[in-house]
PDB file of C-alpha atoms in Angstrom:
ATOM      1  CA  MET A  21      99.923 100.330 113.363  1.00 97.00           C
ATOM      2  CA  LYS A  22     101.672  96.963 113.142  1.00 98.00           C
ATOM      3  CA  VAL A  23     102.519  94.953 110.030  1.00 98.00           C
ATOM      4  CA  ARG A  24     103.578  91.329 110.478  1.00 98.00           C
ATOM      5  CA  PHE A  25     104.613  89.044 107.655  1.00 98.00           C
ATOM      6  CA  TRP A  26     103.390  85.447 107.721  1.00 98.00           C
ATOM      7  CA  GLY A  27     104.076  84.531 104.084  1.00 98.00           C
ATOM      8  CA  VAL A  28     106.452  86.250 101.662  1.00 98.00           C
ATOM      9  CA  ARG A  29     106.979  83.747  98.813  1.00 98.00           C
ATOM     10  CA  GLY A  30     105.193  83.833  95.488  1.00 97.00           C
ATOM     11  CA  SER A  31     103.605  81.157  93.318  1.00 96.00           C
ATOM     12  CA  ILE A  32     104.226  78.092  95.494  1.00 98.00           C
ATOM     13  CA  ALA A  33     105.317  77.434  99.066  1.00 98.00           C
ATOM     14  CA  SER A  34     109.035  76.657  99.210  1.00 97.00           C
ATOM     15  CA  PRO A  35     109.991  75.377 102.668  1.00 96.00           C
ATOM     16  CA  GLY A  36     113.438  73.996 103.336  1.00 97.00           C
ATOM     17  CA  PRO A  37     116.933  74.832 104.550  1.00 97.00           C
ATOM     18  CA  LYS A  38     117.584  77.296 101.727  1.00 98.00           C
ATOM     19  CA  THR A  39     114.579  79.492 102.591  1.00 98.00           C
ATOM     20  CA  VAL A  40     114.612  79.299 106.380  1.00 97.00           C
ATOM     21  CA  ARG A  41     115.797  82.897 106.963  1.00 98.00           C
ATOM     22  CA  TYR A  42     113.131  84.655 104.902  1.00 98.00           C
ATOM     23  CA  GLY A  43     110.489  81.916 105.000  1.00 98.00           C
ATOM     24  CA  GLY A  44     108.773  79.627 102.537  1.00 98.00           C
ATOM     25  CA  ASN A  45     105.050  80.341 103.053  1.00 98.00           C
ATOM     26  CA  THR A  46     103.007  82.100 100.375  1.00 98.00           C
ATOM     27  CA  THR A  47     101.504  85.536 100.784  1.00 98.00           C
ATOM     28  CA  CYS A  48      99.844  86.542 104.043  1.00 98.00           C
ATOM     29  CA  ILE A  49     100.281  89.795 105.977  1.00 99.00           C
ATOM     30  CA  GLU A  50      98.720  90.693 109.329  1.00 98.00           C
ATOM     31  CA  ILE A  51      97.785  94.329 109.966  1.00 98.00           C
ATOM     32  CA  ARG A  52      96.813  95.580 113.428  1.00 98.00           C
ATOM     33  CA  THR A  53      95.423  99.066 113.841  1.00 98.00           C
ATOM     34  CA  ASP A  54      96.080 101.072 116.981  1.00 97.00           C
ATOM     35  CA  ASN A  55      92.665  99.785 118.156  1.00 96.00           C
ATOM     36  CA  ASN A  56      93.923  96.196 117.639  1.00 96.00           C
ATOM     37  CA  GLU A  57      91.499  95.610 114.767  1.00 97.00           C
ATOM     38  CA  LEU A  58      92.628  92.612 112.718  1.00 98.00           C
ATOM     39  CA  ILE A  59      93.058  92.961 108.966  1.00 98.00           C
ATOM     40  CA  ILE A  60      94.686  90.186 106.966  1.00 98.00           C
ATOM     41  CA  LEU A  61      96.089  90.768 103.491  1.00 98.00           C
ATOM     42  CA  ASP A  62      95.742  87.608 101.400  1.00 98.00           C
ATOM     43  CA  ALA A  63      95.391  84.036 102.574  1.00 98.00           C
ATOM     44  CA  GLY A  64      98.299  82.037 101.256  1.00 98.00           C
ATOM     45  CA  THR A  65      99.827  79.230 103.320  1.00 98.00           C
ATOM     46  CA  GLY A  66     101.067  81.841 105.810  1.00 98.00           C
ATOM     47  CA  ILE A  67      97.541  82.284 107.165  1.00 98.00           C
ATOM     48  CA  PHE A  68      97.745  78.871 108.852  1.00 98.00           C
ATOM     49  CA  PRO A  69     100.514  79.785 111.350  1.00 98.00           C
ATOM     50  CA  LEU A  70      98.822  83.169 111.820  1.00 98.00           C
ATOM     51  CA  SER A  71      95.566  81.431 112.709  1.00 98.00           C
ATOM     52  CA  GLN A  72      97.318  79.392 115.397  1.00 98.00           C
ATOM     53  CA  THR A  73      98.271  82.590 117.227  1.00 98.00           C
ATOM     54  CA  LEU A  74      94.661  83.813 117.125  1.00 98.00           C
ATOM     55  CA  LEU A  75      93.536  80.968 119.392  1.00 97.00           C
ATOM     56  CA  ALA A  76      94.850  83.014 122.313  1.00 97.00           C
ATOM     57  CA  GLU A  77      92.343  85.826 121.692  1.00 95.00           C
ATOM     58  CA  LEU A  78      89.061  84.125 120.821  1.00 96.00           C
ATOM     59  CA  PRO A  79      86.516  85.082 119.707  1.00 97.00           C
ATOM     60  CA  VAL A  80      88.054  86.832 116.715  1.00 97.00           C
ATOM     61  CA  THR A  81      86.710  88.865 113.836  1.00 97.00           C
ATOM     62  CA  ALA A  82      89.129  88.510 110.948  1.00 98.00           C
ATOM     63  CA  ASN A  83      88.770  90.887 108.018  1.00 98.00           C
ATOM     64  CA  VAL A  84      90.605  89.246 105.128  1.00 98.00           C
ATOM     65  CA  LEU A  85      91.354  91.336 102.030  1.00 98.00           C
ATOM     66  CA  ILE A  86      92.000  89.161  98.994  1.00 98.00           C
ATOM     67  CA  THR A  87      94.029  90.863  96.265  1.00 98.00           C
ATOM     68  CA  HIS A  88      93.135  88.215  93.667  1.00 97.00           C
ATOM     69  CA  SER A  89      92.072  84.622  93.355  1.00 96.00           C
ATOM     70  CA  HIS A  90      95.278  82.935  92.252  1.00 97.00           C
ATOM     71  CA  TRP A  91      96.083  79.842  94.261  1.00 96.00           C
ATOM     72  CA  ASP A  92      99.085  81.143  96.218  1.00 98.00           C
ATOM     73  CA  HIS A  93      96.950  83.972  97.660  1.00 98.00           C
ATOM     74  CA  ILE A  94      93.936  81.936  98.787  1.00 97.00           C
ATOM     75  CA  GLN A  95      95.102  78.367  99.453  1.00 97.00           C
ATOM     76  CA  GLY A  96      95.337  78.797 103.224  1.00 98.00           C
ATOM     77  CA  LEU A  97      91.684  79.763 103.741  1.00 97.00           C
ATOM     78  CA  PRO A  98      90.364  76.223 104.326  1.00 97.00           C
ATOM     79  CA  PHE A  99      93.001  75.818 107.071  1.00 97.00           C
ATOM     80  CA  PHE A 100      92.146  79.042 108.916  1.00 98.00           C
ATOM     81  CA  ILE A 101      91.544  77.487 112.347  1.00 98.00           C
ATOM     82  CA  PRO A 102      88.981  80.036 113.685  1.00 98.00           C
ATOM     83  CA  ASN A 103      86.620  78.884 110.905  1.00 97.00           C
ATOM     84  CA  PHE A 104      86.069  75.655 112.840  1.00 97.00           C
ATOM     85  CA  ILE A 105      85.213  77.341 116.159  1.00 98.00           C
ATOM     86  CA  PRO A 106      81.787  78.836 116.989  1.00 98.00           C
ATOM     87  CA  GLY A 107      81.699  82.537 117.858  1.00 98.00           C
ATOM     88  CA  ASN A 108      84.300  83.666 115.349  1.00 98.00           C
ATOM     89  CA  THR A 109      83.703  85.705 112.205  1.00 98.00           C
ATOM     90  CA  LEU A 110      85.618  85.533 108.935  1.00 98.00           C
ATOM     91  CA  ARG A 111      84.758  88.494 106.728  1.00 98.00           C
ATOM     92  CA  LEU A 112      86.207  87.991 103.257  1.00 98.00           C
ATOM     93  CA  HIS A 113      86.677  91.064 101.039  1.00 98.00           C
ATOM     94  CA  GLY A 114      87.592  91.143  97.367  1.00 98.00           C
ATOM     95  CA  GLY A 115      86.612  91.914  93.807  1.00 96.00           C
ATOM     96  CA  PHE A 116      83.947  90.781  91.368  1.00 94.00           C
ATOM     97  CA  ASP A 117      85.222  88.409  88.687  1.00 91.00           C
ATOM     98  CA  PRO A 118      83.632  89.266  85.304  1.00 90.00           C
ATOM     99  CA  VAL A 119      84.805  85.947  83.836  1.00 87.00           C
ATOM    100  CA  SER A 120      82.979  83.743  86.338  1.00 88.00           C
ATOM    101  CA  GLY A 121      80.302  86.329  87.087  1.00 91.00           C
ATOM    102  CA  LYS A 122      80.843  85.785  90.815  1.00 91.00           C
ATOM    103  CA  GLY A 123      82.070  87.820  93.755  1.00 93.00           C
ATOM    104  CA  ILE A 124      84.714  86.971  96.322  1.00 95.00           C
ATOM    105  CA  GLU A 125      82.563  84.116  97.699  1.00 95.00           C
ATOM    106  CA  GLN A 126      83.848  81.868  94.913  1.00 93.00           C
ATOM    107  CA  VAL A 127      87.296  81.521  96.524  1.00 93.00           C
ATOM    108  CA  MET A 128      85.694  79.550  99.345  1.00 93.00           C
ATOM    109  CA  SER A 129      83.007  77.707  97.406  1.00 92.00           C
ATOM    110  CA  VAL A 130      85.491  76.339  94.870  1.00 92.00           C
ATOM    111  CA  GLN A 131      88.070  75.225  97.430  1.00 93.00           C
ATOM    112  CA  LEU A 132      85.522  73.657  99.772  1.00 94.00           C
ATOM    113  CA  GLN A 133      84.139  71.190  97.252  1.00 92.00           C
ATOM    114  CA  TYR A 134      84.453  67.597  98.420  1.00 90.00           C
ATOM    115  CA  SER A 135      86.779  66.876  95.508  1.00 92.00           C
ATOM    116  CA  PHE A 136      89.370  69.166  97.088  1.00 93.00           C
ATOM    117  CA  PHE A 137      88.612  69.401 100.826  1.00 94.00           C
ATOM    118  CA  PRO A 138      86.792  67.182 103.332  1.00 95.00           C
ATOM    119  CA  VAL A 139      84.809  69.944 105.074  1.00 94.00           C
ATOM    120  CA  ARG A 140      82.115  71.918 103.282  1.00 93.00           C
ATOM    121  CA  GLU A 141      81.441  75.581 103.981  1.00 92.00           C
ATOM    122  CA  ALA A 142      78.073  74.745 105.559  1.00 91.00           C
ATOM    123  CA  GLU A 143      79.931  72.639 108.132  1.00 94.00           C
ATOM    124  CA  MET A 144      82.199  75.473 109.245  1.00 95.00           C
ATOM    125  CA  LYS A 145      81.300  76.656 112.745  1.00 97.00           C
ATOM    126  CA  ALA A 146      82.312  80.300 112.372  1.00 97.00           C
ATOM    127  CA  ARG A 147      80.224  82.979 110.709  1.00 97.00           C
ATOM    128  CA  ILE A 148      81.510  83.620 107.184  1.00 97.00           C
ATOM    129  CA  GLU A 149      80.577  86.853 105.420  1.00 98.00           C
ATOM    130  CA  TYR A 150      81.454  88.210 101.987  1.00 97.00           C
ATOM    131  CA  VAL A 151      82.048  91.796 100.950  1.00 97.00           C
ATOM    132  CA  THR A 152      82.520  92.567  97.244  1.00 95.00           C
ATOM    133  CA  LEU A 153      84.560  95.743  96.841  1.00 97.00           C
ATOM    134  CA  VAL A 154      84.640  98.261  94.001  1.00 96.00           C
ATOM    135  CA  PRO A 155      87.892  99.875  92.781  1.00 96.00           C
ATOM    136  CA  GLY A 156      88.296 103.419  94.072  1.00 96.00           C
ATOM    137  CA  GLU A 157      85.415 103.160  96.551  1.00 97.00           C
ATOM    138  CA  SER A 158      86.540 103.255 100.176  1.00 98.00           C
ATOM    139  CA  HIS A 159      85.244 100.778 102.724  1.00 97.00           C
ATOM    140  CA  GLN A 160      85.364 101.101 106.501  1.00 98.00           C
ATOM    141  CA  ILE A 161      86.640  98.372 108.828  1.00 98.00           C
ATOM    142  CA  GLY A 162      86.482  99.802 112.323  1.00 97.00           C
ATOM    143  CA  SER A 163      88.935 102.692 112.466  1.00 98.00           C
ATOM    144  CA  ALA A 164      90.524 101.689 109.143  1.00 98.00           C
ATOM    145  CA  THR A 165      89.617 103.042 105.727  1.00 98.00           C
ATOM    146  CA  ILE A 166      90.270 100.508 102.975  1.00 98.00           C
ATOM    147  CA  THR A 167      90.551 101.738  99.382  1.00 98.00           C
ATOM    148  CA  PRO A 168      91.020  99.123  96.634  1.00 98.00           C
ATOM    149  CA  CYS A 169      92.929 100.076  93.493  1.00 98.00           C
ATOM    150  CA  MET A 170      92.842  98.029  90.285  1.00 97.00           C
ATOM    151  CA  LEU A 171      96.343  96.853  89.428  1.00 98.00           C
ATOM    152  CA  ASN A 172      97.830  94.861  86.539  1.00 96.00           C
ATOM    153  CA  HIS A 173      97.752  91.059  86.674  1.00 97.00           C
ATOM    154  CA  PRO A 174      96.253  88.322  84.445  1.00 94.00           C
ATOM    155  CA  VAL A 175      93.130  88.251  86.664  1.00 95.00           C
ATOM    156  CA  ILE A 176      91.170  90.952  88.537  1.00 94.00           C
ATOM    157  CA  ASP A 177      93.706  92.162  91.089  1.00 96.00           C
ATOM    158  CA  PHE A 178      93.356  94.811  93.792  1.00 98.00           C
ATOM    159  CA  GLY A 179      96.035  96.724  95.572  1.00 98.00           C
ATOM    160  CA  TYR A 180      94.858  97.947  98.958  1.00 98.00           C
ATOM    161  CA  ARG A 181      95.504 101.229 100.724  1.00 98.00           C
ATOM    162  CA  ILE A 182      94.784 100.989 104.451  1.00 98.00           C
ATOM    163  CA  GLU A 183      94.578 104.172 106.531  1.00 98.00           C
ATOM    164  CA  SER A 184      93.975 104.392 110.270  1.00 98.00           C
ATOM    165  CA  HIS A 185      94.796 107.026 112.903  1.00 97.00           C
ATOM    166  CA  GLY A 186      96.888 109.006 110.427  1.00 97.00           C
ATOM    167  CA  LYS A 187      98.982 105.998 109.366  1.00 98.00           C
ATOM    168  CA  SER A 188      98.908 104.224 106.022  1.00 98.00           C
ATOM    169  CA  VAL A 189      99.950 101.026 104.228  1.00 98.00           C
ATOM    170  CA  PHE A 190      99.670 100.093 100.558  1.00 98.00           C
ATOM    171  CA  PHE A 191      99.972  96.473  99.411  1.00 98.00           C
ATOM    172  CA  THR A 192     100.155  95.605  95.721  1.00 98.00           C
ATOM    173  CA  GLY A 193      99.448  91.899  95.862  1.00 96.00           C
ATOM    174  CA  ASP A 194     100.765  90.762  92.457  1.00 98.00           C
ATOM    175  CA  HIS A 195     101.439  93.631  90.079  1.00 98.00           C
ATOM    176  CA  GLU A 196     103.273  94.262  86.826  1.00 98.00           C
ATOM    177  CA  PRO A 197     103.507  97.932  85.884  1.00 97.00           C
ATOM    178  CA  PRO A 198     101.330  98.499  82.785  1.00 96.00           C
ATOM    179  CA  TYR A 199     103.302  98.590  79.542  1.00 96.00           C
ATOM    180  CA  ASN A 200     102.544  99.254  75.887  1.00 96.00           C
ATOM    181  CA  ILE A 201     101.596  96.058  74.065  1.00 94.00           C
ATOM    182  CA  TYR A 202     102.335  97.720  70.691  1.00 95.00           C
ATOM    183  CA  GLN A 203     105.676  98.598  69.128  1.00 93.00           C
ATOM    184  CA  PRO A 204     106.512 102.242  68.317  1.00 93.00           C
ATOM    185  CA  GLY A 205     105.094 103.038  64.892  1.00 92.00           C
ATOM    186  CA  ASP A 206     102.321 100.427  65.113  1.00 95.00           C
ATOM    187  CA  ASN A 207      98.734 101.493  64.708  1.00 94.00           C
ATOM    188  CA  GLY A 208      97.347 101.970  68.184  1.00 94.00           C
ATOM    189  CA  TYR A 209     100.716 102.623  69.873  1.00 96.00           C
ATOM    190  CA  ASP A 210     100.085 106.275  70.724  1.00 95.00           C
ATOM    191  CA  GLU A 211      96.538 105.687  71.915  1.00 95.00           C
ATOM    192  CA  TYR A 212      97.550 102.751  74.078  1.00 95.00           C
ATOM    193  CA  GLN A 213     100.472 104.706  75.511  1.00 96.00           C
ATOM    194  CA  GLU A 214      98.027 107.306  76.777  1.00 96.00           C
ATOM    195  CA  PHE A 215      96.149 104.521  78.570  1.00 96.00           C
ATOM    196  CA  VAL A 216      99.398 103.176  80.059  1.00 96.00           C
ATOM    197  CA  ASP A 217     100.492 106.622  81.242  1.00 97.00           C
ATOM    198  CA  ASP A 218      97.096 107.358  82.803  1.00 97.00           C
ATOM    199  CA  LYS A 219      96.977 103.965  84.517  1.00 97.00           C
ATOM    200  CA  ASN A 220     100.470 104.264  85.932  1.00 97.00           C
ATOM    201  CA  ALA A 221      99.732 107.790  87.158  1.00 97.00           C
ATOM    202  CA  ALA A 222      96.559 106.595  88.910  1.00 97.00           C
ATOM    203  CA  ILE A 223      98.453 103.794  90.647  1.00 98.00           C
ATOM    204  CA  ILE A 224     101.190 106.143  91.840  1.00 98.00           C
ATOM    205  CA  GLU A 225      98.523 108.496  93.177  1.00 98.00           C
ATOM    206  CA  ALA A 226      96.914 105.623  95.102  1.00 98.00           C
ATOM    207  CA  ILE A 227     100.263 104.913  96.763  1.00 98.00           C
ATOM    208  CA  ARG A 228     101.089 108.594  97.345  1.00 98.00           C
ATOM    209  CA  ASP A 229     102.826 109.407 100.678  1.00 98.00           C
ATOM    210  CA  VAL A 230     102.114 106.055 102.371  1.00 98.00           C
ATOM    211  CA  ASP A 231     104.123 105.166 105.444  1.00 98.00           C
ATOM    212  CA  VAL A 232     104.678 101.583 104.265  1.00 98.00           C
ATOM    213  CA  PHE A 233     104.604 100.368 100.652  1.00 98.00           C
ATOM    214  CA  ILE A 234     104.637  96.555 100.330  1.00 99.00           C
ATOM    215  CA  ALA A 235     105.318  95.631  96.716  1.00 98.00           C
ATOM    216  CA  ASP A 236     105.662  92.680  94.361  1.00 98.00           C
ATOM    217  CA  CYS A 237     109.384  92.424  93.579  1.00 98.00           C
ATOM    218  CA  SER A 238     109.450  88.967  92.039  1.00 98.00           C
ATOM    219  CA  TYR A 239     112.075  89.450  89.347  1.00 98.00           C
ATOM    220  CA  THR A 240     115.426  90.991  88.654  1.00 98.00           C
ATOM    221  CA  ASP A 241     115.926  93.210  85.623  1.00 98.00           C
ATOM    222  CA  ALA A 242     117.732  90.346  83.870  1.00 98.00           C
ATOM    223  CA  GLU A 243     114.867  87.913  84.486  1.00 98.00           C
ATOM    224  CA  TYR A 244     112.019  90.205  83.512  1.00 98.00           C
ATOM    225  CA  PRO A 245     112.278  90.112  79.667  1.00 97.00           C
ATOM    226  CA  THR A 246     111.282  86.416  79.631  1.00 97.00           C
ATOM    227  CA  LYS A 247     108.454  87.025  82.134  1.00 97.00           C
ATOM    228  CA  ILE A 248     106.676  89.955  80.451  1.00 97.00           C
ATOM    229  CA  GLY A 249     102.941  89.543  80.777  1.00 96.00           C
ATOM    230  CA  TRP A 250     103.123  87.175  83.748  1.00 97.00           C
ATOM    231  CA  GLY A 251     101.873  89.945  86.017  1.00 97.00           C
ATOM    232  CA  HIS A 252     104.786  90.556  88.351  1.00 98.00           C
ATOM    233  CA  GLY A 253     107.100  93.446  89.074  1.00 98.00           C
ATOM    234  CA  THR A 254     110.822  93.788  89.582  1.00 98.00           C
ATOM    235  CA  PHE A 255     112.930  95.261  92.339  1.00 98.00           C
ATOM    236  CA  SER A 256     113.648  98.181  90.018  1.00 98.00           C
ATOM    237  CA  SER A 257     110.016  98.873  89.107  1.00 98.00           C
ATOM    238  CA  SER A 258     108.984  98.866  92.762  1.00 98.00           C
ATOM    239  CA  ILE A 259     111.849 101.133  93.803  1.00 98.00           C
ATOM    240  CA  ALA A 260     110.863 103.547  91.033  1.00 98.00           C
ATOM    241  CA  SER A 261     107.204 103.486  92.128  1.00 98.00           C
ATOM    242  CA  ALA A 262     108.135 104.047  95.765  1.00 98.00           C
ATOM    243  CA  LYS A 263     110.269 107.031  94.765  1.00 98.00           C
ATOM    244  CA  GLN A 264     107.553 108.537  92.560  1.00 98.00           C
ATOM    245  CA  ALA A 265     104.900 108.072  95.232  1.00 98.00           C
ATOM    246  CA  ASN A 266     107.104 109.390  98.054  1.00 98.00           C
ATOM    247  CA  ALA A 267     106.572 106.251 100.135  1.00 98.00           C
ATOM    248  CA  LYS A 268     108.449 106.362 103.428  1.00 98.00           C
ATOM    249  CA  VAL A 269     109.358 102.658 103.522  1.00 98.00           C
ATOM    250  CA  LEU A 270     109.441 100.086 100.712  1.00 98.00           C
ATOM    251  CA  ILE A 271     109.203  96.419 101.715  1.00 98.00           C
ATOM    252  CA  CYS A 272     109.926  93.992  98.877  1.00 98.00           C
ATOM    253  CA  THR A 273     107.935  90.750  98.879  1.00 98.00           C
ATOM    254  CA  HIS A 274     106.572  87.894  96.721  1.00 98.00           C
ATOM    255  CA  HIS A 275     110.036  86.372  96.622  1.00 98.00           C
ATOM    256  CA  GLU A 276     110.707  84.031  93.713  1.00 98.00           C
ATOM    257  CA  PRO A 277     110.184  80.478  95.072  1.00 98.00           C
ATOM    258  CA  THR A 278     113.291  79.088  93.354  1.00 97.00           C
ATOM    259  CA  ARG A 279     115.483  81.775  94.907  1.00 98.00           C
ATOM    260  CA  SER A 280     117.389  80.719  98.015  1.00 98.00           C
ATOM    261  CA  ASP A 281     117.846  83.166 100.878  1.00 98.00           C
ATOM    262  CA  ASP A 282     121.433  83.786  99.796  1.00 98.00           C
ATOM    263  CA  ALA A 283     120.374  84.372  96.189  1.00 98.00           C
ATOM    264  CA  LEU A 284     117.562  86.650  97.355  1.00 98.00           C
ATOM    265  CA  GLU A 285     119.955  88.831  99.326  1.00 98.00           C
ATOM    266  CA  GLU A 286     122.359  88.913  96.381  1.00 98.00           C
ATOM    267  CA  ALA A 287     119.578  89.977  93.980  1.00 98.00           C
ATOM    268  CA  PHE A 288     118.408  92.610  96.448  1.00 98.00           C
ATOM    269  CA  GLN A 289     121.865  94.120  96.892  1.00 98.00           C
ATOM    270  CA  HIS A 290     122.393  94.163  93.134  1.00 98.00           C
ATOM    271  CA  ALA A 291     119.068  95.986  92.692  1.00 98.00           C
ATOM    272  CA  LEU A 292     120.047  98.592  95.277  1.00 98.00           C
ATOM    273  CA  LYS A 293     123.349  99.214  93.505  1.00 98.00           C
ATOM    274  CA  SER A 294     121.850  99.389  90.023  1.00 97.00           C
ATOM    275  CA  ASN A 295     119.202 101.823  91.282  1.00 98.00           C
ATOM    276  CA  ALA A 296     121.562 103.779  93.516  1.00 97.00           C
ATOM    277  CA  SER A 297     120.743 107.118  91.907  1.00 95.00           C
ATOM    278  CA  ILE A 298     117.097 106.973  93.007  1.00 95.00           C
ATOM    279  CA  ALA A 299     117.420 104.611  96.007  1.00 95.00           C
ATOM    280  CA  ALA A 300     119.759 106.939  97.891  1.00 94.00           C
ATOM    281  CA  GLY A 301     118.164 107.947 101.179  1.00 94.00           C
ATOM    282  CA  MET A 302     115.246 105.542 100.783  1.00 97.00           C
ATOM    283  CA  ASP A 303     114.351 102.926 103.411  1.00 98.00           C
ATOM    284  CA  ILE A 304     114.130  99.682 101.385  1.00 98.00           C
ATOM    285  CA  ARG A 305     113.821  96.247 103.001  1.00 98.00           C
ATOM    286  CA  LEU A 306     113.214  92.601 102.202  1.00 98.00           C
ATOM    287  CA  ALA A 307     110.052  91.092 103.690  1.00 98.00           C
ATOM    288  CA  ARG A 308     110.921  88.350 106.152  1.00 98.00           C
ATOM    289  CA  GLU A 309     108.452  85.808 107.507  1.00 98.00           C
ATOM    290  CA  GLY A 310     107.749  86.412 111.212  1.00 97.00           C
ATOM    291  CA  GLU A 311     109.085  89.967 111.187  1.00 98.00           C
ATOM    292  CA  THR A 312     106.964  92.846 112.520  1.00 98.00           C
ATOM    293  CA  TYR A 313     107.200  96.472 111.442  1.00 97.00           C
ATOM    294  CA  GLU A 314     105.535  98.935 113.823  1.00 97.00           C
ATOM    295  CA  PHE A 315     105.006 102.631 113.141  1.00 96.00           C
TER     296      PHE A 315
END
């Protein structure tokens, strides 16, 4: 299985000389099974350079798994070049949004309004299909088994476990470990803590023993207190989850857009040192745009 990173920044694309080493595109990850089946995790701005490489292997069937509908994870979809070429298929997978009452099809229909984009969906030349997934129910894409897991973010958000030929990847998308919204001693604290503990245990079980764990590591420990409830994790929380789940490799992504490459490396090294007691012996890396991990 191959994992290639096309976008590793969170929130907003941040191109420029200070992000050239790790990249400035927003979230997009290419997965290739041993059968060369194409699975794409999220469709941030990184999906545009990915789509340029696909022109060498037309026609393509691209299975895109959307973790959630926030802008930085879907904004590249209208620029996915195979959409404009007959014979290709874009199969978009994702969750049902109880707020809008719509499935994953809304991420295209909203973006492709004339107010925002000059080409309507009906004018796209490729075949576009929609698959609404259910948390905990596995879905087959060729040789790959896809199992969505509900994670914690201010909108419906799926983590995805992908298994094929005995190999496995788990991607969190955006995720903040569940926490107790009550203070100790408040009415409801104990009951809510049971919910938090059960939810965290279920998430760890979904990640259990994966070969590659790709996790939201947006913040440092010092930054997190002012970001509680924003729906993002820290280096420390992801290292702890990787340890609990016995993940073989942890790849940290969703880099803070204001963080330069130098600052990112500094924050990463500080996190490794402050978590040295549990990080010892673990394979922990920073996601880098353009880099491929094969296993």
